[in-house]
Short mmCIF file of C-alpha atoms (C1' of nucleotides) in Angstrom, two decimals:
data_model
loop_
_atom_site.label_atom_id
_atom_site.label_comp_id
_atom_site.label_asym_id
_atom_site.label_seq_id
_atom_site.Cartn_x
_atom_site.Cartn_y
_atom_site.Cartn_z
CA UNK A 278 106.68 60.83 91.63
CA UNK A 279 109.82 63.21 92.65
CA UNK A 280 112.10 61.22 90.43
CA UNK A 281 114.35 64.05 89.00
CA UNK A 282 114.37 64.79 85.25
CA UNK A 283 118.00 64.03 84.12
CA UNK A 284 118.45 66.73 81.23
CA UNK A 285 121.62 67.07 78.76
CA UNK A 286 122.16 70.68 77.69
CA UNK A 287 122.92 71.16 73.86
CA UNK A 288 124.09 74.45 72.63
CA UNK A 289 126.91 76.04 71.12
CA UNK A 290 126.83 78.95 73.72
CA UNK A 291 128.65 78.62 76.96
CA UNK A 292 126.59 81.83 77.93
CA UNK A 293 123.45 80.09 77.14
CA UNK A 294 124.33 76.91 78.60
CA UNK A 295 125.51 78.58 82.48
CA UNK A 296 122.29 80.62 81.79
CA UNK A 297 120.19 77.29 81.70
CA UNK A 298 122.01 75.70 83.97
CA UNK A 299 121.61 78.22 86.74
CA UNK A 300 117.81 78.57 86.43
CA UNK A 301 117.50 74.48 86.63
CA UNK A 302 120.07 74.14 89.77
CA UNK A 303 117.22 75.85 91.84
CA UNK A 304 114.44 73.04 90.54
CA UNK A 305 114.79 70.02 92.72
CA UNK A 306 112.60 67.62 90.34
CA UNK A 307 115.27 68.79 87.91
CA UNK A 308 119.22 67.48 87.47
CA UNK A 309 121.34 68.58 84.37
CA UNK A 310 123.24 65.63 84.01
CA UNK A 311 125.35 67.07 80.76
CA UNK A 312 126.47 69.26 78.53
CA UNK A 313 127.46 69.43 74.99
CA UNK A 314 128.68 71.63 72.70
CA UNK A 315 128.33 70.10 69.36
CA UNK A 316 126.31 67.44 67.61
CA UNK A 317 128.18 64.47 67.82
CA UNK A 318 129.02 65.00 71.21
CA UNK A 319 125.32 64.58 72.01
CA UNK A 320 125.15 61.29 70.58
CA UNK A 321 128.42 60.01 72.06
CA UNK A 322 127.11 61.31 75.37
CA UNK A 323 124.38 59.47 75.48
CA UNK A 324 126.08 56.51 73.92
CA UNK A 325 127.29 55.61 77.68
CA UNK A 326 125.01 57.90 79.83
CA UNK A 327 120.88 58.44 80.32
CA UNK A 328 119.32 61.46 79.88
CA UNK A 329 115.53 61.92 80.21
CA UNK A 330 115.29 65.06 78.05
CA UNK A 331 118.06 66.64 75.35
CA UNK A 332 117.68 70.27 75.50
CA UNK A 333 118.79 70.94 72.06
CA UNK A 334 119.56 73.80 70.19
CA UNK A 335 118.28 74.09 66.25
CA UNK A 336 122.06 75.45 65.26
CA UNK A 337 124.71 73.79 66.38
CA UNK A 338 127.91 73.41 64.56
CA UNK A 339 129.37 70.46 62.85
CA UNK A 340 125.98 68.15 63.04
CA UNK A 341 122.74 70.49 63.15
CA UNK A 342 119.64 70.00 65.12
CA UNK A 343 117.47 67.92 63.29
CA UNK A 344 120.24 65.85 62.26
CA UNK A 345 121.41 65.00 66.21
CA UNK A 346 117.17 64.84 67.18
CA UNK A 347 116.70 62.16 63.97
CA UNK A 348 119.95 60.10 65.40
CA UNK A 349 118.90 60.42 68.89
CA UNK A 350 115.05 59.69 68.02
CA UNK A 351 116.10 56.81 66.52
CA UNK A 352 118.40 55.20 68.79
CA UNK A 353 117.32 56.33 72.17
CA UNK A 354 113.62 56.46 72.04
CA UNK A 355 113.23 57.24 75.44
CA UNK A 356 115.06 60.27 75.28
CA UNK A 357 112.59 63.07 74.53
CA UNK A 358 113.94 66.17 72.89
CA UNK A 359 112.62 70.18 73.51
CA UNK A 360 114.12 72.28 70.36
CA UNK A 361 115.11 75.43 71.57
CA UNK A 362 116.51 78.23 68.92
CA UNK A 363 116.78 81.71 68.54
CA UNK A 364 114.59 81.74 65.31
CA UNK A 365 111.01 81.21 65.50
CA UNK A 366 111.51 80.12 61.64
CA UNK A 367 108.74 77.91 60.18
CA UNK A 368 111.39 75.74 58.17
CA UNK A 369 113.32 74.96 61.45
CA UNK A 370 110.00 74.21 63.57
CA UNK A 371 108.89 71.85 61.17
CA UNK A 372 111.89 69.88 60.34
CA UNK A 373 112.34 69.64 63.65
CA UNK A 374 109.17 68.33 64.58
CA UNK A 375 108.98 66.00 61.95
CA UNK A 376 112.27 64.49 62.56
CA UNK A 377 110.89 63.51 66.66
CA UNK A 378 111.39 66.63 68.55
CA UNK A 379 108.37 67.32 71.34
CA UNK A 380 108.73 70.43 71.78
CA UNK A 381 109.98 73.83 70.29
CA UNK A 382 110.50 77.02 72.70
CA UNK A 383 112.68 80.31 71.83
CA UNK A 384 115.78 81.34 73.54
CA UNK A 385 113.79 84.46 74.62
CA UNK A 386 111.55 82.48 76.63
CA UNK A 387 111.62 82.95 80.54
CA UNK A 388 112.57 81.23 83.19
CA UNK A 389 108.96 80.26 84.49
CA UNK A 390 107.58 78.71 80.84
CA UNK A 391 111.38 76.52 80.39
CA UNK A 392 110.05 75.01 83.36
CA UNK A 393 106.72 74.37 82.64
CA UNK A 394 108.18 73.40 78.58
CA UNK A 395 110.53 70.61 80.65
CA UNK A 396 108.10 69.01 82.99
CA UNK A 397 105.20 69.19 80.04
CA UNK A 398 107.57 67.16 78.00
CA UNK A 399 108.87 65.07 80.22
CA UNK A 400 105.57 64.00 80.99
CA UNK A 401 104.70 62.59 77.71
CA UNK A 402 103.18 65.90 76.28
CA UNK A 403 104.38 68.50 73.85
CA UNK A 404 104.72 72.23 74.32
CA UNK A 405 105.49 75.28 71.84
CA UNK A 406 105.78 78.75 72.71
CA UNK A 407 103.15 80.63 71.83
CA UNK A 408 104.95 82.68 69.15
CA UNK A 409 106.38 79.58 67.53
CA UNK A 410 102.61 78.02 67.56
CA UNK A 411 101.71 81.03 65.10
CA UNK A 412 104.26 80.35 63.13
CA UNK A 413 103.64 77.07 62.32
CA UNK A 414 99.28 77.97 62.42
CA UNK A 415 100.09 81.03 59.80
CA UNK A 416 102.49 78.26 57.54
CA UNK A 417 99.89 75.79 57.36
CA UNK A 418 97.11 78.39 55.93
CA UNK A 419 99.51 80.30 53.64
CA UNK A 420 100.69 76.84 52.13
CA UNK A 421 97.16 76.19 50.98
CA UNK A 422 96.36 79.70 50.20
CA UNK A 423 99.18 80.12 48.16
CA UNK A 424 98.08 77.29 45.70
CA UNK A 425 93.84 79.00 46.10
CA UNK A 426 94.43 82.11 44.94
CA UNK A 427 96.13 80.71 42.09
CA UNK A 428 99.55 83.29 43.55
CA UNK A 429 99.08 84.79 40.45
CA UNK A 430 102.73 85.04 40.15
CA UNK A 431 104.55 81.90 39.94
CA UNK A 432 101.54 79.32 38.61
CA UNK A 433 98.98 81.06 35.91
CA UNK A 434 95.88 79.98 36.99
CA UNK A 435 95.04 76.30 36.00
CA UNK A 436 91.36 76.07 34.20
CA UNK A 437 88.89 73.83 35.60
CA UNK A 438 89.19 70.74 33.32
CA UNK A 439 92.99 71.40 33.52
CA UNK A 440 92.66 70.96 36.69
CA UNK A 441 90.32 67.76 35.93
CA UNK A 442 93.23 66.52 33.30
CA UNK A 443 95.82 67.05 36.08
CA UNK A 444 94.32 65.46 38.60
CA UNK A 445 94.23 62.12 36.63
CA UNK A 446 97.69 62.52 35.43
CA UNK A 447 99.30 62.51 38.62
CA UNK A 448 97.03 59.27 39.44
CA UNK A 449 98.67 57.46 36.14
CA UNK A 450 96.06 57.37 33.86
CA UNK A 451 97.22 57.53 30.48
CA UNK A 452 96.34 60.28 27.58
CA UNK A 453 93.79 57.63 26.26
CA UNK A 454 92.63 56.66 29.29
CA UNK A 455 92.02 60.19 30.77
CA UNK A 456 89.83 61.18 27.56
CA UNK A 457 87.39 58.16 27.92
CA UNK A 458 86.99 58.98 31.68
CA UNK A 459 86.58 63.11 30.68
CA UNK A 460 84.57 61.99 27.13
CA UNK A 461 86.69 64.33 25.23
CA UNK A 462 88.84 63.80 22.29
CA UNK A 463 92.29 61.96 23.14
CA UNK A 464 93.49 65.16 21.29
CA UNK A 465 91.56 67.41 23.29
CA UNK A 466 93.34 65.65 26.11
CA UNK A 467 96.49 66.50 24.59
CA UNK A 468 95.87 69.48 24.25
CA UNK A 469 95.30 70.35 27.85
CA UNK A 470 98.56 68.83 28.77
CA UNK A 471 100.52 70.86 26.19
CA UNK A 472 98.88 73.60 28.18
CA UNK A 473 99.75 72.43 31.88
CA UNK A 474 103.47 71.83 30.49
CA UNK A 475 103.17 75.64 28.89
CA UNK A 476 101.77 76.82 32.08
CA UNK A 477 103.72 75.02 34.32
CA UNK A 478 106.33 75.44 32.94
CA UNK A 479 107.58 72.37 32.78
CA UNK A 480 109.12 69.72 30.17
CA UNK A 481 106.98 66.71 30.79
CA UNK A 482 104.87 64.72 32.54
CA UNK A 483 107.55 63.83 36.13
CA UNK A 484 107.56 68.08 36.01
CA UNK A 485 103.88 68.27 35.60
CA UNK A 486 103.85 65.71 39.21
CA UNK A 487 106.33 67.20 40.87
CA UNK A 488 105.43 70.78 40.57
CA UNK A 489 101.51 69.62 41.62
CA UNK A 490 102.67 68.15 44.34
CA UNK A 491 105.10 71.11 45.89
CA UNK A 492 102.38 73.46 45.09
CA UNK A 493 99.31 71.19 46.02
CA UNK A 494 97.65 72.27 43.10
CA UNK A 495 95.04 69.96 43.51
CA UNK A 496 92.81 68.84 46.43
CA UNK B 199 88.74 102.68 67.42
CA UNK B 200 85.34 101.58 69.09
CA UNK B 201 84.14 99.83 66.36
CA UNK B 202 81.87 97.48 66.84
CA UNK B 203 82.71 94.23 65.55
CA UNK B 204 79.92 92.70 63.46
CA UNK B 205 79.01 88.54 64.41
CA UNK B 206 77.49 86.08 62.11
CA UNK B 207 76.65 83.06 64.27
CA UNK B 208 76.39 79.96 62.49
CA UNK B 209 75.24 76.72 64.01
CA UNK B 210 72.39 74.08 64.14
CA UNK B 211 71.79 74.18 67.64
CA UNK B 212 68.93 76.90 68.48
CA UNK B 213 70.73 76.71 72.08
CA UNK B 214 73.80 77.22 71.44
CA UNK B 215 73.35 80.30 69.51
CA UNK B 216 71.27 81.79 71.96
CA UNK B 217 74.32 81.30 74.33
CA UNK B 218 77.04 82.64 72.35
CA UNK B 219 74.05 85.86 71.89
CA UNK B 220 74.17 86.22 75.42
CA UNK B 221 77.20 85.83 75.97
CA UNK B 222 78.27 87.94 73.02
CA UNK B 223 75.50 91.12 74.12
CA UNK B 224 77.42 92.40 77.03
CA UNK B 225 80.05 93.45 75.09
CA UNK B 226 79.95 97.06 74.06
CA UNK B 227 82.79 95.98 70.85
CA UNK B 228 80.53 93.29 69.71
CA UNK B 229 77.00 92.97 67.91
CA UNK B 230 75.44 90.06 66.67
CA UNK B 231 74.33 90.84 63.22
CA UNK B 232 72.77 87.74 62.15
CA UNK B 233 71.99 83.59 62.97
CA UNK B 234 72.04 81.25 60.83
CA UNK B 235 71.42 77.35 61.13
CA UNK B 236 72.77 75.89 58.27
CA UNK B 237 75.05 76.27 55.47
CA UNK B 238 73.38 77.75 52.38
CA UNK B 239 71.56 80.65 55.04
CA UNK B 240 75.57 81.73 55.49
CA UNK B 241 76.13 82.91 52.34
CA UNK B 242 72.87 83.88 51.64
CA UNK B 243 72.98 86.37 54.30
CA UNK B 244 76.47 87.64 53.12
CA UNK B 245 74.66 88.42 49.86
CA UNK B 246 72.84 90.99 51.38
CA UNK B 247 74.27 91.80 54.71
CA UNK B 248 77.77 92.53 56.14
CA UNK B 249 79.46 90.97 58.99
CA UNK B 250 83.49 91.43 59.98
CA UNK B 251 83.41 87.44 61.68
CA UNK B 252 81.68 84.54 61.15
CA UNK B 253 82.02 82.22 64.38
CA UNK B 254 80.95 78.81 62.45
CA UNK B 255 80.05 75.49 63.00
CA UNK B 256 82.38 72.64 61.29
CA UNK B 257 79.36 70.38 61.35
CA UNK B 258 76.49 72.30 59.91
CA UNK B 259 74.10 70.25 58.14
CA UNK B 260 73.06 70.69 54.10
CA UNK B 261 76.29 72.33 53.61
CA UNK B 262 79.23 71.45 55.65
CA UNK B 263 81.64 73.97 57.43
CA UNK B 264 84.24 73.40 54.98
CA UNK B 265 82.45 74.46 52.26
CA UNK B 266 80.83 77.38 53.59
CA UNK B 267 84.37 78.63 54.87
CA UNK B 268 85.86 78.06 50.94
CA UNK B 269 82.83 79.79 49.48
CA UNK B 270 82.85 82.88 52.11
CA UNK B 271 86.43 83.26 51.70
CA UNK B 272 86.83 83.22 48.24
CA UNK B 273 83.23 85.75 48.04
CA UNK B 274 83.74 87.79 51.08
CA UNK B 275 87.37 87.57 52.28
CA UNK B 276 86.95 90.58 54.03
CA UNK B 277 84.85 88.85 56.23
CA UNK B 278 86.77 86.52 59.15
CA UNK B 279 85.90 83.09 60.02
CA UNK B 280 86.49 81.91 63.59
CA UNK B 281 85.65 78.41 63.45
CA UNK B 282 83.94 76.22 66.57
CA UNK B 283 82.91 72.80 66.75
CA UNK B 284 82.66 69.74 69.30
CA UNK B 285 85.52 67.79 68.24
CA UNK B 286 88.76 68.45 68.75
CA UNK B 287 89.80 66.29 65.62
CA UNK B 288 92.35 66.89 63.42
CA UNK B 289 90.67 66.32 59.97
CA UNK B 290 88.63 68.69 60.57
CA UNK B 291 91.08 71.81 62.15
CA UNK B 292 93.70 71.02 59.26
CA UNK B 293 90.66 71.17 56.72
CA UNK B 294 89.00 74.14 57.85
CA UNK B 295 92.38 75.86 58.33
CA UNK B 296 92.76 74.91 54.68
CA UNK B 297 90.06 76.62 54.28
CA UNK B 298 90.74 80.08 54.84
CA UNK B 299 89.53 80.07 58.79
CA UNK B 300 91.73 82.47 60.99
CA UNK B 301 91.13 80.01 64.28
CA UNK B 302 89.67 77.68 66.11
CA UNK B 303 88.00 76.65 69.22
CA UNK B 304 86.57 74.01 70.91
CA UNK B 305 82.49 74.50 71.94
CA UNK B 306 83.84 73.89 75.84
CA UNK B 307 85.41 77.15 75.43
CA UNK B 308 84.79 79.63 78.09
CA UNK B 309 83.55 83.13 78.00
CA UNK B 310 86.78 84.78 78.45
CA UNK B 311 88.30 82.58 75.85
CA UNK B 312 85.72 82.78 73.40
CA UNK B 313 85.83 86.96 73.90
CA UNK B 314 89.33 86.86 73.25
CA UNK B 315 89.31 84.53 70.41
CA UNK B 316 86.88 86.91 68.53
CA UNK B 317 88.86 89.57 69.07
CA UNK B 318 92.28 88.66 67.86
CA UNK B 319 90.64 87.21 65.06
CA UNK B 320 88.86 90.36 64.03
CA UNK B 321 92.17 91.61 64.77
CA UNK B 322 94.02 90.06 61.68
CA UNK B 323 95.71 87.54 63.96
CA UNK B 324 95.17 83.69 64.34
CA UNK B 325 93.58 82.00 67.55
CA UNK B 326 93.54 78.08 68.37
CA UNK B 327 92.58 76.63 71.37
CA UNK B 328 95.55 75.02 73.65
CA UNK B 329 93.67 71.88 72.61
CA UNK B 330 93.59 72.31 69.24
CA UNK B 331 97.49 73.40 69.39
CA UNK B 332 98.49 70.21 70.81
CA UNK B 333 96.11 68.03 68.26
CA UNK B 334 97.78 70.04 65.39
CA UNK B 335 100.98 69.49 66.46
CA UNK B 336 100.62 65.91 67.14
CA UNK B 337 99.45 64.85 63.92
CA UNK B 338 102.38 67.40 62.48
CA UNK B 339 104.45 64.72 64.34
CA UNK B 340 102.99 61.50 63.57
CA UNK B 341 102.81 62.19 59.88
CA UNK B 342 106.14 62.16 59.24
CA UNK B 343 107.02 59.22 61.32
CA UNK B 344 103.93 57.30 59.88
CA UNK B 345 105.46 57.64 56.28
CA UNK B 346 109.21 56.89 57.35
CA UNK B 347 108.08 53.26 58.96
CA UNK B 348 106.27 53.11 55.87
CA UNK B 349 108.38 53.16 53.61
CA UNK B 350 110.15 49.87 55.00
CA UNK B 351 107.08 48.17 54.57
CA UNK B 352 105.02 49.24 51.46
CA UNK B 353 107.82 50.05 49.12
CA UNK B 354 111.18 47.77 48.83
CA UNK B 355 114.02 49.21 49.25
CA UNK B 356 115.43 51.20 46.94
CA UNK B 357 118.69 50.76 45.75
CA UNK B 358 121.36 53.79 45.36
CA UNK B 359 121.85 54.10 41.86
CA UNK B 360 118.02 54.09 41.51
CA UNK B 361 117.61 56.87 44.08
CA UNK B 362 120.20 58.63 41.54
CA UNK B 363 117.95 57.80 38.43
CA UNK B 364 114.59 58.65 40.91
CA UNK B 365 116.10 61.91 41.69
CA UNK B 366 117.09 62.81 37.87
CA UNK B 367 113.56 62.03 36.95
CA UNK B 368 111.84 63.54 39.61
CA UNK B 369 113.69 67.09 37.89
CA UNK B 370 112.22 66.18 34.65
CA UNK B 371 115.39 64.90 32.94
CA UNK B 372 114.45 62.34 29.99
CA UNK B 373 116.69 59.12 30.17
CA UNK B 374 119.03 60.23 27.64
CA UNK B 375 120.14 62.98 30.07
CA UNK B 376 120.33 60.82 32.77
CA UNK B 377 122.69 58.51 31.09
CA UNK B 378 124.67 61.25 29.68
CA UNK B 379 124.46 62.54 33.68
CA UNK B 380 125.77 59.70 35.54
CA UNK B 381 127.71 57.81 32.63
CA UNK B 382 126.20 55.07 31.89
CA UNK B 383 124.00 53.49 29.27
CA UNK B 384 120.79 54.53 28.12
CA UNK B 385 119.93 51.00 28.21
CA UNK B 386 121.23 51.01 31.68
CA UNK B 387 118.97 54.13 32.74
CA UNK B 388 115.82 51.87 30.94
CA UNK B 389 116.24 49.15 33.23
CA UNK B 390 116.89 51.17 36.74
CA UNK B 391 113.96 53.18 35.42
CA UNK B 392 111.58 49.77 35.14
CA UNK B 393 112.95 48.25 38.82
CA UNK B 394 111.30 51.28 40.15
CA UNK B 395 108.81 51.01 38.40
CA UNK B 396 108.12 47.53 39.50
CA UNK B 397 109.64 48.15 42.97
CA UNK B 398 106.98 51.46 43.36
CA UNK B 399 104.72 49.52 41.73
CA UNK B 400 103.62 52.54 39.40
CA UNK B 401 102.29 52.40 35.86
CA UNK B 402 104.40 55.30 34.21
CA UNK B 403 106.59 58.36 35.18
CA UNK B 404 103.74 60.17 36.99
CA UNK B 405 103.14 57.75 39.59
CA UNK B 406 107.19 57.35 40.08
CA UNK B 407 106.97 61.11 40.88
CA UNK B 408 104.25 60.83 43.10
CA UNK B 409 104.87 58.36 45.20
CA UNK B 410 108.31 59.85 45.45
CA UNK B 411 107.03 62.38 47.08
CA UNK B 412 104.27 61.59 48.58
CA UNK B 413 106.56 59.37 50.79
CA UNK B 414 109.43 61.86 50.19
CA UNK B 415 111.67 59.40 49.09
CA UNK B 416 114.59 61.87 48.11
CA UNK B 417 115.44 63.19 51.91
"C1'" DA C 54 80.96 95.02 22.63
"C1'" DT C 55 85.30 93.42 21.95
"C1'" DA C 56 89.18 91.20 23.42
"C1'" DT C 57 90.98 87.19 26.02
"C1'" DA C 58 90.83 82.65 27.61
"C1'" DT C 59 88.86 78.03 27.52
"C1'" DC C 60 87.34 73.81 25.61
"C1'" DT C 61 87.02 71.31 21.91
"C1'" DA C 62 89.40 68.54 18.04
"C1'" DG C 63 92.17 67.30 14.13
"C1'" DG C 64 96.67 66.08 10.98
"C1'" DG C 65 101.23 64.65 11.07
"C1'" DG C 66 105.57 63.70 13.02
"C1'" DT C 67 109.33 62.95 16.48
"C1'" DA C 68 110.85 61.77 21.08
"C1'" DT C 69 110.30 59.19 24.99
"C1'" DT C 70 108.64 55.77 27.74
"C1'" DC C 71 107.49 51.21 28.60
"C1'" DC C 72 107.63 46.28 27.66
"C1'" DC C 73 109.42 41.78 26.42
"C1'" DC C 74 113.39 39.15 25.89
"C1'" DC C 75 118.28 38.43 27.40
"C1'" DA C 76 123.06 38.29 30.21
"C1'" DA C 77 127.75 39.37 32.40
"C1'" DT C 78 130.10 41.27 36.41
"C1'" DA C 79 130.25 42.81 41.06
"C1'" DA C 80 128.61 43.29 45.57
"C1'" DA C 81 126.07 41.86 49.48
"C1'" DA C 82 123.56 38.83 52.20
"C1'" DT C 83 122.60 34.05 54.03
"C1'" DA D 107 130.39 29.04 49.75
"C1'" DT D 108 126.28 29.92 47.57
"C1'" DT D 109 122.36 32.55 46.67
"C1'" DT D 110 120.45 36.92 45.99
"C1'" DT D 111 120.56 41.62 44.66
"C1'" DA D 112 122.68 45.50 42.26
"C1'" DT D 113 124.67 47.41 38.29
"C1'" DT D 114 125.69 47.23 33.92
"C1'" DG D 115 124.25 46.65 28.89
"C1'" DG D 116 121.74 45.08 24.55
"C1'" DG D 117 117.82 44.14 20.53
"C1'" DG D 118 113.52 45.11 19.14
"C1'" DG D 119 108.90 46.81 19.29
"C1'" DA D 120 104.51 48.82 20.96
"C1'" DA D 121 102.49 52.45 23.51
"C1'" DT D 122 102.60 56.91 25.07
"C1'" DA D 123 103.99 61.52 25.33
"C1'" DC D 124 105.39 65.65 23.18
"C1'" DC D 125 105.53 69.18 19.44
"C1'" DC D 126 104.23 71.77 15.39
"C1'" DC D 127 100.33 73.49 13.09
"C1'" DT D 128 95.25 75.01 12.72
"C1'" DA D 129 90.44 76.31 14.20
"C1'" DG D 130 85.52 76.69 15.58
"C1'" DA D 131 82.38 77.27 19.69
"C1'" DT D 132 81.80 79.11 24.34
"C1'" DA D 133 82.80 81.55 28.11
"C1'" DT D 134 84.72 85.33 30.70
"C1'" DA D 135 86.50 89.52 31.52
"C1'" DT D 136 87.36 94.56 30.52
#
DNA sequence: ATATATCTAGGGGTATTCCCCCAATAAAAT
DNA sequence: ATTTTATTGGGGGAATACCCCTAGATATAT
């Protein structure tokens, strides 16, 4: 039960790193047993030591972030990793995330909720500061949004049966095979995706895909 | 300042709405406007009537939640939608979110967090329950690493010359260009071009592309 | 009401993809 | 050392996609 929480420190800032360490000396469930100041000294650290919990900064020089938390995700599984950056950047929270971080706190946080962000993780759990948890809430909407209201900018609105064509394209029917499920012409058919390439504005069919799929045109 | 904030309740359970009312009557900033206990009744009253927030049901029978949040959005997107339901289950958060809905609670919500929720909504902000946070998150999590163990198992390995080609067509360029692009053979580009198309197990361009990134192949 | 966009469909032609066959060299895995 | 996979390249042909043109009927928006 009051097994201490070995934690390696991971930023490029001394500063920051005395700052951290001084507000975990005082914890007794908690023992910073590291400190790097680069990627690759993370991974070489814990290549012959143990560390419970990587406190890892987004930016750090020579090997970023989510590059050390996919390495260290990978090979030490155990390890759990809290993200902590000065940007509360929807690009960064995600990557992160997605690449095995639990966690993802701000450098402006305060002494009481790093403590609380530790022992949450540590325990299995994720935490995200409340700012960074709009972030990623407000992302998720305008992705989908975006694509709704058609942007008006970027993607002229797509018709209905466009839409219909589309959808079948990017599940491989063929020209011929698309008009026989619509009953429409095959040159009615065409027709629609001369349109999607006009509108699209793109030069064939892997464009037509792609650009669906970045904008989640459909569904 | 004092503005009142306007309240369409939405849900199928007679008692429940009559708790949220009492709840919701205290409050000098809040009147209930309207109840409704199914889906087509929502929009129906927004025909008519006018209400600043919609606190609504995911699971409402006839019409589901989804829908009615799509259709009031796109009708009335003046008018908020705080969304509330039983489960905490990420289906439907992400889909309602999708949706147009500004937040999301859980119907074991207190009164404090229910008053709040209504507010920063009708504020222009997002609210999610620390629940729903942590659900959100997780699945932000486990999608990625569900598609990265994946891909060792549903689609062969791809080799690197035909994650060059992959790429190239992915951006639309016609074989020709590719061979021009990486110096080799048209006939050469034909044949990396039907490996992946055997190896993705895809019927044409369009499903290369898609499965491509719908398992983000190119990372 | 009048313009704009959509859905429909055709003729005719070129470009591209996809399919079958084949095979040599090089690299990697067993 | 031997098998397998990757990379390279070819002939030939069928299927599909793409492009140019036109054009009537219906909707939708201003």
């Amino acid at each position: 039960m009051a097994e201490t929480i070995k934690i390696l420190v991971a930023d490029d800032h001394m500063m920051f790193v005395d700052g951290i360490d001084s507000i975990l000396k005082d914890e007794k469930d908690i023992e910073v047993v590291g400190r790097c100041y680069d990627g690759p000294s993370v991974i070489e650290f814990l290549k012959n030591d143990n560390a419970d919990l990587v406190l890892l900064d987004v930016n750090l020089p020579e090997m970023n972030g989510i590059e050390v938390c996919k390495q260290v995700n990978k090979s030490y599984s155990d390890t759990k990793i809290l993200a902590i950056s000065m940007f509360n950047e929807e690009s960064f929270v995600t990557e992160i995330l997605n690449n095995g971080a639990e966690g993802y706190i701000l450098k402006n946080t305060g002494r009481e909720e790093l403590l609380t962000a530790i022992r949450t993780v540590n325990n299995g759990k994720t935490y995200f500061s409340k700012d960074v948890t709009q972030t990623i809430m407000k992302s998720l909407m305008k992705s989908r949004k975006a694509s709704n209201s058609s942007k008006s900018g970027f993607i002229p609105k797509i018709s209905r049966r466009e839409k219909e064509v589309l959808k079948l394209i990017v599940e491989e029917y063929t020209t011929q095979e698309i008009a026989k499920e619509l009953f429409i012409s095959l040159k009615t058919v065409e027709s629609h995706r001369s349109s999607l390439l006009a509108k699209m504005n793109a030069r064939n069919t892997a464009g037509l895909v792609r650009i669906t799929m970045e904008n989640k045109l459909l569904d």
